[in-house]
Coordinates of C-alpha atoms in Angstrom, one line a residue:
M1 CA -12.1 -18.6 25.0
T2 CA -12.5 -19.8 21.4
A3 CA -14.4 -22.3 19.3
K4 CA -13.8 -25.1 16.7
A5 CA -14.2 -24.3 13.0
G6 CA -17.8 -24.1 12.2
A7 CA -19.0 -24.2 15.7
T8 CA -21.6 -21.8 17.1
L9 CA -20.6 -19.0 19.4
N10 CA -20.7 -19.4 23.2
Q11 CA -23.7 -17.5 24.6
S12 CA -21.5 -16.1 27.4
L13 CA -18.8 -14.9 25.1
D14 CA -16.4 -12.5 26.8
W15 CA -14.5 -10.4 24.2
D16 CA -11.6 -9.6 26.6
A17 CA -11.1 -13.3 27.3
I18 CA -10.8 -14.6 23.7
D19 CA -7.9 -16.8 23.0
W20 CA -6.7 -15.0 19.8
P21 CA -3.7 -17.3 18.9
T22 CA -6.0 -20.3 19.0
A23 CA -8.6 -18.6 16.8
E24 CA -5.9 -17.6 14.4
A25 CA -4.5 -21.1 14.2
A26 CA -7.9 -22.6 13.6
V27 CA -8.6 -20.2 10.7
R28 CA -5.1 -20.7 9.3
R29 CA -5.7 -24.5 9.2
L30 CA -8.7 -24.0 7.0
Q31 CA -6.9 -21.6 4.7
I32 CA -4.1 -24.1 4.3
R33 CA -6.6 -26.7 3.3
I34 CA -8.2 -24.3 0.7
V35 CA -4.7 -23.7 -0.8
K36 CA -4.1 -27.5 -1.1
A37 CA -7.5 -28.0 -2.7
V38 CA -6.9 -25.2 -5.3
K39 CA -3.4 -26.5 -6.2
A40 CA -4.9 -30.0 -6.7
G41 CA -7.6 -28.5 -8.9
R42 CA -10.4 -29.6 -6.5
W43 CA -12.5 -26.5 -6.8
N44 CA -15.6 -28.0 -5.3
K45 CA -13.7 -28.9 -2.2
A46 CA -12.2 -25.4 -2.0
K47 CA -15.7 -24.0 -2.2
A48 CA -16.9 -26.2 0.6
L49 CA -14.0 -25.2 2.8
Q50 CA -14.7 -21.5 2.1
R51 CA -18.3 -22.1 3.2
L52 CA -17.1 -23.8 6.3
L53 CA -14.6 -20.9 7.1
T54 CA -17.2 -18.1 6.6
R55 CA -19.5 -19.8 9.1
S56 CA -16.7 -20.4 11.6
A57 CA -17.0 -18.7 14.9
N58 CA -13.2 -18.1 14.9
A59 CA -13.3 -16.4 11.5
K60 CA -16.1 -14.2 12.6
L61 CA -14.1 -13.2 15.7
L62 CA -11.1 -12.3 13.6
A63 CA -13.2 -10.4 11.1
V64 CA -14.7 -8.2 13.8
R65 CA -11.3 -7.7 15.5
R66 CA -9.9 -6.5 12.1
V67 CA -12.6 -3.8 11.5
T68 CA -12.5 -2.6 15.1
Q69 CA -8.7 -2.2 15.3
N70 CA -7.8 -0.8 11.9
D71 CA -7.5 2.9 11.0
G72 CA -11.2 3.2 10.0
K73 CA -12.5 1.9 13.3
N74 CA -13.8 5.4 14.2
T75 CA -15.3 6.2 10.8
P76 CA -19.0 5.2 10.7
G77 CA -21.1 4.3 7.6
V78 CA -24.6 5.5 6.7
D79 CA -26.0 4.0 9.9
N80 CA -23.7 6.1 11.9
E81 CA -22.8 3.1 14.1
L82 CA -19.4 2.2 15.6
W83 CA -18.4 -1.1 17.4
D84 CA -16.4 0.7 20.1
S85 CA -17.2 -1.5 23.1
P86 CA -16.8 -5.2 23.9
R87 CA -20.6 -5.6 24.1
K88 CA -21.0 -4.2 20.6
K89 CA -18.2 -6.2 19.2
V90 CA -19.8 -9.4 20.5
A91 CA -23.1 -8.3 19.1
G92 CA -21.3 -7.6 15.8
V93 CA -19.9 -11.2 15.8
R94 CA -23.4 -12.7 16.3
S95 CA -24.8 -10.6 13.4
L96 CA -22.5 -12.0 10.7
K97 CA -24.9 -14.4 9.1
A98 CA -25.4 -15.0 5.4
R99 CA -29.1 -15.8 5.7
G100 CA -31.1 -12.6 5.3
Y101 CA -28.0 -10.5 4.9
Q102 CA -28.6 -7.2 3.0
P103 CA -25.7 -4.6 2.9
K104 CA -26.5 -1.0 3.3
P105 CA -25.5 1.6 0.8
L106 CA -22.0 3.1 1.1
R107 CA -21.3 6.6 2.5
R108 CA -19.7 8.6 -0.3
V109 CA -16.8 10.9 0.6
Y110 CA -14.1 12.4 -1.4
I111 CA -10.3 12.6 -0.7
P112 CA -7.9 15.0 -2.6
K113 CA -5.5 13.6 -5.2
A114 CA -2.0 14.8 -6.1
N115 CA -3.2 16.3 -9.3
G116 CA -5.8 18.5 -7.5
K117 CA -8.8 16.3 -8.3
R118 CA -10.8 14.3 -5.8
R119 CA -11.0 10.5 -5.5
P120 CA -14.4 9.1 -4.5
L121 CA -14.4 6.8 -1.5
G122 CA -17.2 4.5 -0.4
I123 CA -17.4 3.8 3.3
P124 CA -19.4 0.7 4.2
T125 CA -21.1 0.2 7.6
M126 CA -19.3 -1.7 10.3
K127 CA -21.4 -4.9 9.7
D128 CA -20.7 -4.7 6.0
R129 CA -17.0 -4.2 6.6
A130 CA -16.9 -7.2 8.9
M131 CA -18.8 -9.4 6.4
Q132 CA -16.2 -8.4 3.8
A133 CA -13.4 -9.2 6.2
L134 CA -15.0 -12.6 6.9
H135 CA -15.3 -13.6 3.3
L136 CA -11.8 -12.2 2.5
L137 CA -10.4 -14.8 4.9
G138 CA -11.7 -17.5 2.5
L139 CA -11.0 -15.7 -0.7
D140 CA -7.4 -14.4 -0.2
P141 CA -5.8 -17.9 -0.1
I142 CA -7.3 -18.6 -3.5
A143 CA -6.2 -15.2 -4.9
E144 CA -2.7 -15.7 -3.7
T145 CA -2.5 -19.2 -5.2
T146 CA -3.7 -18.1 -8.6
A147 CA -2.1 -14.7 -8.7
D148 CA 0.4 -13.5 -11.4
P149 CA 3.9 -14.0 -10.1
S150 CA 4.9 -10.4 -11.0
S151 CA 2.0 -8.8 -9.2
Y152 CA 3.1 -6.9 -6.0
G153 CA 0.3 -4.7 -5.0
F154 CA -2.0 -5.4 -2.0
R155 CA -0.5 -8.8 -1.3
T156 CA 0.8 -10.3 1.9
G157 CA 4.6 -10.4 1.9
R158 CA 5.0 -8.0 -1.1
R159 CA 5.4 -4.3 -1.3
C160 CA 6.5 -1.4 -3.4
A161 CA 10.1 -2.1 -2.8
D162 CA 9.7 -5.6 -4.5
A163 CA 8.2 -4.0 -7.6
I164 CA 11.0 -1.5 -7.8
E165 CA 13.7 -4.1 -7.3
R166 CA 12.1 -6.2 -10.0
C167 CA 12.5 -3.2 -12.3
F168 CA 16.2 -3.1 -11.5
S169 CA 16.7 -6.9 -12.1
N170 CA 14.8 -6.7 -15.4
Y171 CA 16.4 -3.5 -16.8
A172 CA 19.9 -3.5 -15.3
R173 CA 21.5 -5.4 -18.2
P174 CA 22.7 -3.1 -21.1
A175 CA 20.1 -4.1 -23.7
K176 CA 17.7 -2.1 -25.8
V177 CA 14.6 -2.1 -23.7
W178 CA 11.3 -0.2 -24.4
L179 CA 8.5 0.2 -21.9
L180 CA 4.8 0.4 -22.1
E181 CA 3.7 2.4 -19.1
G182 CA 0.1 1.3 -18.6
D183 CA -2.6 3.4 -16.9
I184 CA -6.1 2.0 -16.6
K185 CA -8.9 4.5 -16.7
G186 CA -10.8 4.4 -13.5
C187 CA -9.9 0.8 -12.7
F188 CA -11.9 0.5 -9.4
D189 CA -14.9 2.4 -10.8
N190 CA -15.3 0.5 -14.1
I191 CA -14.7 -3.2 -13.5
S192 CA -17.5 -5.2 -14.9
H193 CA -19.9 -6.6 -12.3
A194 CA -20.9 -9.4 -14.5
W195 CA -17.3 -10.5 -15.0
L196 CA -16.6 -10.4 -11.2
I197 CA -19.7 -12.4 -10.3
K198 CA -18.9 -15.0 -12.9
H199 CA -15.1 -15.4 -12.2
V200 CA -14.5 -14.5 -8.6
P201 CA -14.4 -17.7 -6.5
M202 CA -16.7 -16.8 -3.6
D203 CA -20.4 -16.7 -2.7
S204 CA -21.8 -15.0 -5.8
T205 CA -25.0 -13.9 -4.0
I206 CA -23.0 -12.1 -1.3
L207 CA -20.7 -10.5 -3.9
R208 CA -23.7 -9.4 -6.1
K209 CA -25.2 -7.7 -3.1
W210 CA -22.0 -5.8 -2.3
L211 CA -21.4 -4.7 -5.9
Q212 CA -25.0 -3.4 -6.3
A213 CA -25.5 -1.9 -2.9
G214 CA -25.2 1.7 -4.3
F215 CA -24.1 4.7 -2.3
L216 CA -25.5 7.8 -0.5
E217 CA -24.2 11.3 -1.3
R218 CA -25.9 14.2 0.3
Q219 CA -28.8 12.0 1.3
V220 CA -29.4 11.0 -2.3
F221 CA -29.2 7.3 -3.3
Y222 CA -27.2 6.3 -6.5
D223 CA -27.0 2.9 -8.1
T224 CA -23.7 1.3 -8.8
V225 CA -23.7 -0.4 -12.2
S226 CA -19.9 -1.2 -12.4
G227 CA -16.8 -1.1 -10.3
T228 CA -15.8 -2.0 -6.8
P229 CA -16.0 0.6 -4.0
Q230 CA -12.8 2.2 -3.1
G231 CA -12.8 1.9 0.7
G232 CA -14.1 -1.7 1.0
I233 CA -11.8 -4.2 2.7
I234 CA -12.2 -6.7 -0.1
S235 CA -12.0 -4.3 -3.0
P236 CA -8.2 -4.5 -3.6
V237 CA -8.3 -8.3 -3.8
L238 CA -11.2 -8.1 -6.2
A239 CA -9.2 -5.7 -8.4
N240 CA -6.2 -8.0 -8.3
L241 CA -8.4 -11.0 -9.3
A242 CA -9.7 -9.0 -12.2
L243 CA -6.2 -8.1 -13.5
D244 CA -4.6 -11.5 -12.8
G245 CA -4.0 -13.5 -16.0
L246 CA -2.5 -10.6 -18.0
E247 CA 1.0 -12.1 -17.4
Q248 CA -0.1 -15.5 -18.6
R249 CA -1.8 -13.9 -21.7
L250 CA 1.5 -12.3 -22.6
R251 CA 3.4 -15.5 -22.0
D252 CA 1.1 -17.3 -24.3
A253 CA 1.8 -14.7 -27.0
F254 CA 5.5 -14.6 -26.4
P255 CA 6.4 -18.1 -25.0
Q256 CA 9.7 -18.6 -23.1
R257 CA 9.7 -22.4 -23.7
G258 CA 8.7 -24.8 -26.4
P259 CA 7.5 -23.9 -29.9
G260 CA 8.1 -20.2 -30.7
S261 CA 10.3 -19.7 -27.6
Y262 CA 13.2 -18.3 -29.7
Q263 CA 11.1 -15.3 -30.9
G264 CA 9.4 -15.1 -27.4
I265 CA 12.8 -14.7 -25.7
A266 CA 14.1 -12.2 -28.3
A267 CA 10.9 -10.1 -27.7
R268 CA 12.0 -9.5 -24.0
V269 CA 8.3 -9.1 -23.0
R270 CA 8.1 -8.8 -19.1
L271 CA 5.2 -7.5 -16.9
I272 CA 5.5 -5.8 -13.6
R273 CA 2.3 -4.8 -11.9
Y274 CA 1.4 -3.0 -8.7
A275 CA -2.4 -3.0 -8.3
D276 CA -3.6 -1.1 -11.4
D277 CA -0.2 0.4 -12.3
F278 CA 1.8 -1.8 -14.6
I279 CA 4.9 -1.8 -17.0
V280 CA 5.3 -4.1 -19.9
T281 CA 8.8 -4.2 -21.6
G282 CA 9.7 -5.1 -25.1
A283 CA 12.6 -5.2 -27.5
S284 CA 11.2 -2.5 -29.8
K285 CA 8.7 0.4 -29.8
E286 CA 6.9 -1.0 -32.8
M287 CA 6.3 -4.4 -31.2
L288 CA 4.8 -2.8 -28.1
E289 CA 2.5 -0.6 -30.2
T290 CA 1.4 -3.3 -32.7
K291 CA 1.5 -6.5 -30.7
V292 CA 1.7 -6.0 -26.9
K293 CA -0.7 -3.1 -26.6
P294 CA -3.6 -4.8 -28.5
I295 CA -3.2 -7.9 -26.2
V296 CA -3.5 -5.6 -23.1
E297 CA -6.5 -3.8 -24.5
D298 CA -8.3 -7.0 -25.3
F299 CA -7.6 -8.4 -21.9
L300 CA -8.9 -5.3 -20.2
S301 CA -12.0 -4.9 -22.4
E302 CA -13.2 -8.4 -21.2
R303 CA -13.3 -6.9 -17.8
G304 CA -15.0 -3.7 -18.7
L305 CA -11.7 -1.7 -18.5
E306 CA -9.7 0.3 -20.9
L307 CA -6.3 2.1 -21.1
S308 CA -6.1 5.8 -20.6
Q309 CA -4.7 7.0 -23.9
E310 CA -3.4 10.2 -22.4
K311 CA -1.4 8.6 -19.6
T312 CA -0.3 5.3 -21.4
T313 CA 3.0 6.0 -23.0
I314 CA 5.9 4.0 -24.7
T315 CA 9.4 5.2 -23.7
H316 CA 13.0 3.9 -23.8
V317 CA 14.7 3.1 -20.5
S318 CA 17.3 5.6 -21.3
E319 CA 14.7 8.4 -21.2
G320 CA 13.6 7.3 -17.7
F321 CA 10.2 6.8 -16.3
D322 CA 8.4 7.3 -12.9
F323 CA 6.9 4.3 -11.2
L324 CA 5.6 4.1 -7.6
G325 CA 7.1 7.5 -6.7
Q326 CA 10.6 6.6 -8.0
N327 CA 12.5 7.3 -11.2
V328 CA 14.0 4.5 -13.2
K329 CA 16.6 5.5 -15.8
R330 CA 19.7 4.1 -17.6
Y331 CA 22.3 6.9 -17.9
S332 CA 24.8 7.5 -20.6
N333 CA 27.5 5.5 -18.8
G334 CA 25.3 2.4 -19.1
K335 CA 24.3 2.3 -15.4
L336 CA 20.7 1.9 -14.4
L337 CA 19.9 4.1 -11.4
I338 CA 16.7 4.3 -9.4
K339 CA 16.1 7.5 -7.4
P340 CA 13.1 9.2 -5.8
S341 CA 11.1 10.9 -8.4
R342 CA 11.1 14.7 -8.8
K343 CA 7.4 14.7 -8.2
S344 CA 7.8 12.8 -5.0
I345 CA 10.4 15.2 -3.8
Q346 CA 8.3 18.2 -4.6
T347 CA 5.3 16.7 -2.9
L348 CA 7.2 16.1 0.3
L349 CA 8.7 19.6 0.4
S350 CA 5.3 21.2 -0.4
R351 CA 3.7 19.2 2.5
V352 CA 6.5 20.2 4.9
R353 CA 6.3 23.8 3.8
S354 CA 2.5 23.9 4.2
L355 CA 2.7 22.4 7.7
I356 CA 5.4 24.9 8.8
V357 CA 3.3 27.8 7.6
E358 CA 0.3 26.3 9.4
Y359 CA 2.3 26.0 12.6
R360 CA 3.7 29.5 12.5
G361 CA 2.6 30.3 16.0
A362 CA 3.3 26.9 17.5
S363 CA 6.3 25.8 19.5
A364 CA 9.3 24.1 18.0
R365 CA 8.4 20.9 19.8
Q366 CA 5.0 20.8 18.2
V367 CA 6.4 21.4 14.7
I368 CA 8.9 18.6 15.2
I369 CA 6.3 16.2 16.5
R370 CA 4.3 16.8 13.3
L371 CA 7.2 16.8 10.9
N372 CA 9.1 13.7 12.1
P373 CA 6.5 11.1 11.0
I374 CA 6.3 12.7 7.5
I375 CA 10.1 12.8 7.0
R376 CA 10.7 9.4 8.5
G377 CA 8.0 7.7 6.4
W378 CA 9.2 9.3 3.2
A379 CA 12.9 8.5 3.9
N380 CA 12.2 4.9 4.9
Y381 CA 10.1 4.4 1.7
H382 CA 13.1 5.5 -0.5
R383 CA 15.9 3.9 1.6
H384 CA 16.4 1.0 -0.9
V385 CA 17.4 3.1 -3.9
V386 CA 20.0 5.7 -4.8
S387 CA 18.8 8.4 -2.3
K388 CA 21.8 9.5 -0.2
R389 CA 22.4 12.8 -2.0
I390 CA 18.7 13.5 -2.2
F391 CA 18.3 12.9 1.5
A392 CA 20.9 15.5 2.2
R393 CA 19.2 17.9 -0.2
I394 CA 15.9 17.3 1.6
D395 CA 17.5 18.1 5.0
A396 CA 19.0 21.3 3.6
E397 CA 15.6 22.4 2.1
I398 CA 13.8 21.8 5.4
F399 CA 16.6 23.6 7.4
N400 CA 16.0 26.7 5.2
M401 CA 12.3 26.5 5.9
L402 CA 12.8 26.2 9.6
W403 CA 15.4 29.0 9.8
K404 CA 12.9 31.2 8.0
W405 CA 10.2 30.1 10.4
A406 CA 12.5 31.0 13.4
R407 CA 13.4 34.4 11.9
Q408 CA 9.8 35.3 11.4
R409 CA 8.9 34.4 15.0
H410 CA 11.7 36.6 16.4
P411 CA 12.3 39.5 13.9
R412 CA 14.1 41.6 16.5
K413 CA 16.5 38.9 17.8
S414 CA 20.0 38.3 16.5
R415 CA 21.0 35.2 14.5
K416 CA 23.1 34.1 17.4
W417 CA 20.2 34.3 19.8
I418 CA 18.0 32.3 17.3
K419 CA 20.6 29.6 16.8
A420 CA 21.0 29.1 20.6
K421 CA 17.2 28.9 21.1
Y422 CA 16.3 26.5 18.2
F423 CA 19.6 24.8 16.9
D424 CA 22.1 22.8 18.8
R425 CA 25.2 20.6 18.2
V426 CA 25.2 16.9 18.8
G427 CA 28.5 15.2 18.2
M428 CA 29.8 16.4 14.8
R429 CA 26.3 17.6 13.7
D430 CA 25.8 21.3 14.2
W431 CA 22.6 23.3 13.6
W432 CA 20.3 20.5 14.6
F433 CA 16.7 21.8 15.1
F434 CA 15.3 20.9 18.5
G435 CA 12.3 21.7 20.8
T436 CA 11.7 21.5 24.5
P437 CA 8.5 21.5 26.7
V438 CA 7.4 25.0 27.7
R439 CA 8.5 24.6 31.3
S440 CA 11.7 22.7 30.8
R441 CA 15.0 23.6 29.3
A442 CA 16.8 20.4 30.2
R443 CA 18.7 18.7 27.4
T444 CA 17.3 15.3 28.3
S445 CA 13.8 16.5 27.4
R446 CA 14.6 17.8 24.0
V447 CA 13.0 16.4 20.9
R448 CA 15.0 16.7 17.6
L449 CA 14.0 16.9 14.0
F450 CA 14.3 13.6 12.1
L451 CA 17.0 13.9 9.5
A452 CA 16.5 12.0 6.3
S453 CA 20.3 11.8 5.8
R454 CA 20.5 9.6 8.9
V455 CA 18.6 6.8 7.2
R456 CA 20.8 4.0 6.0
I457 CA 20.6 3.0 2.3
V458 CA 19.9 -0.7 2.4
R459 CA 19.5 -2.8 -0.8
H460 CA 16.1 -4.5 -0.7
T461 CA 16.1 -8.3 -1.2
L462 CA 13.5 -9.2 -3.9
V463 CA 10.8 -11.5 -2.8
R464 CA 10.6 -14.9 -4.6
Q465 CA 8.0 -14.8 -7.2
G466 CA 6.1 -17.9 -6.1
L467 CA 5.6 -16.8 -2.5
N468 CA 2.2 -17.9 -1.1
P469 CA 1.7 -16.8 2.6
Y470 CA -1.0 -19.5 3.0
D471 CA 1.1 -22.4 1.7
P472 CA 3.1 -24.3 4.4
D473 CA 5.9 -24.8 1.9
W474 CA 6.7 -21.1 2.2
F475 CA 6.4 -20.6 6.0
A476 CA 10.1 -21.2 6.6
Y477 CA 11.0 -18.7 3.9
M478 CA 8.7 -16.1 5.4
D479 CA 10.1 -16.6 8.9
Q480 CA 13.7 -16.3 7.5
R481 CA 12.8 -13.2 5.5
S482 CA 11.1 -11.4 8.4
R483 CA 14.1 -12.1 10.6
S484 CA 16.6 -10.8 8.0
R485 CA 14.7 -7.5 7.4
P486 CA 16.5 -4.7 9.2
T487 CA 14.6 -3.0 12.0
V488 CA 16.8 0.0 12.7
T489 CA 16.7 2.4 9.8
V490 CA 18.8 5.3 11.4
S491 CA 22.5 5.3 12.0
R492 CA 22.0 6.2 15.7
P493 CA 19.0 5.8 18.0
W494 CA 19.3 9.3 19.3
A495 CA 19.3 10.8 15.8
F496 CA 15.9 12.4 16.3
V497 CA 14.9 12.1 20.0
E498 CA 16.9 12.5 23.1
A499 CA 15.3 10.6 26.0

């Protein structure tokens, strides 16, 4: 069951009988038309197509499906409501109307940061999340079409590995390269509302209501005078739209073609940005300080933002720098190597250590079930860089923690007895930590610890800069890229679980 674009919803809508592929195809056709209109410079037509899409029954269905299937589906807003049944989901679809819409305040919570501080998070209600998801369907095609080519954060078809691979391609050549490591002070909290309302290509009335909805903290209402809420579905795209244009601003100052291109090429100015973290390269430290940094500061000030003077630094590539959890450095032999950063390694080990201490009285199987996703996720993230030795070191550190855990559980038992109970040999690998159900000792029911060293190191293929996931010209490339991406990241399927 589905509906044509712009059609009203069927009164007897059955959520479980919806034809989702047909709904997705209908919305995709409108998104393709929006991209074509933007590329042709027909902004009035793009605006009309956005309006048609946000009133489409199919788009409303997809918006509700998104907010009721993502990780936050069980987290309510200030109204304490969840759309956790087909009846509530259908009612939610019918409630997505622009006329008379008034968003409720955000529910303010705090999540811990790596530096010990807390990050404020604003949780919208289910209806407000669905409205954001609905308007995002019409806004994201425009954002992708107008985005900076070297922007990789919160964009379809791009990820952290692309930003890191761009670092390698930009800095691998043996040339004098200085880097401005930019850190924006409270990016999401300080973006100018006036700038967003004026420049973001969507319904300005709806956007103004979202930005000025305020938040509740301990039952006290607070106004929001700037920033986009961290926790809103549409917030990452709004932040990207605010920061897009910096690359073009630098190109205008340091042209690669035409008049002044000789000096522009010699300046070696390149931008790599992932969300609000960015790096700008240059041929000299003085140029970055006197020419590039003022351009960046002027660009940000127009949007109500500023650089953090404490965290914004200028370094040489031979000194190394951390970016997205990895360390980029050119060594004395002239080679540029990218490795997991020391901070990322220590964060992983600290997390594993805390979990093992927390599960001091649990079974080995329970410990493994909790540890495996952590180790697997960290290793898969770093599998595209020079990580093999570090993976082996991680395995050794975790082995020492688990051996200490086992000795503390059985202080009166011998080492041979402890090894037989918790460690086993599989092929050429000895001392492999395993766990079994309480009532079973069969080898086929054993669960084994995931070993980081079993993850293959696979060089990441950098995404093409012009990729637009809503442009039909790129569909074949995206299909080919998804097929070529490796799906098996361990050398043997039984490396961590025996079925």
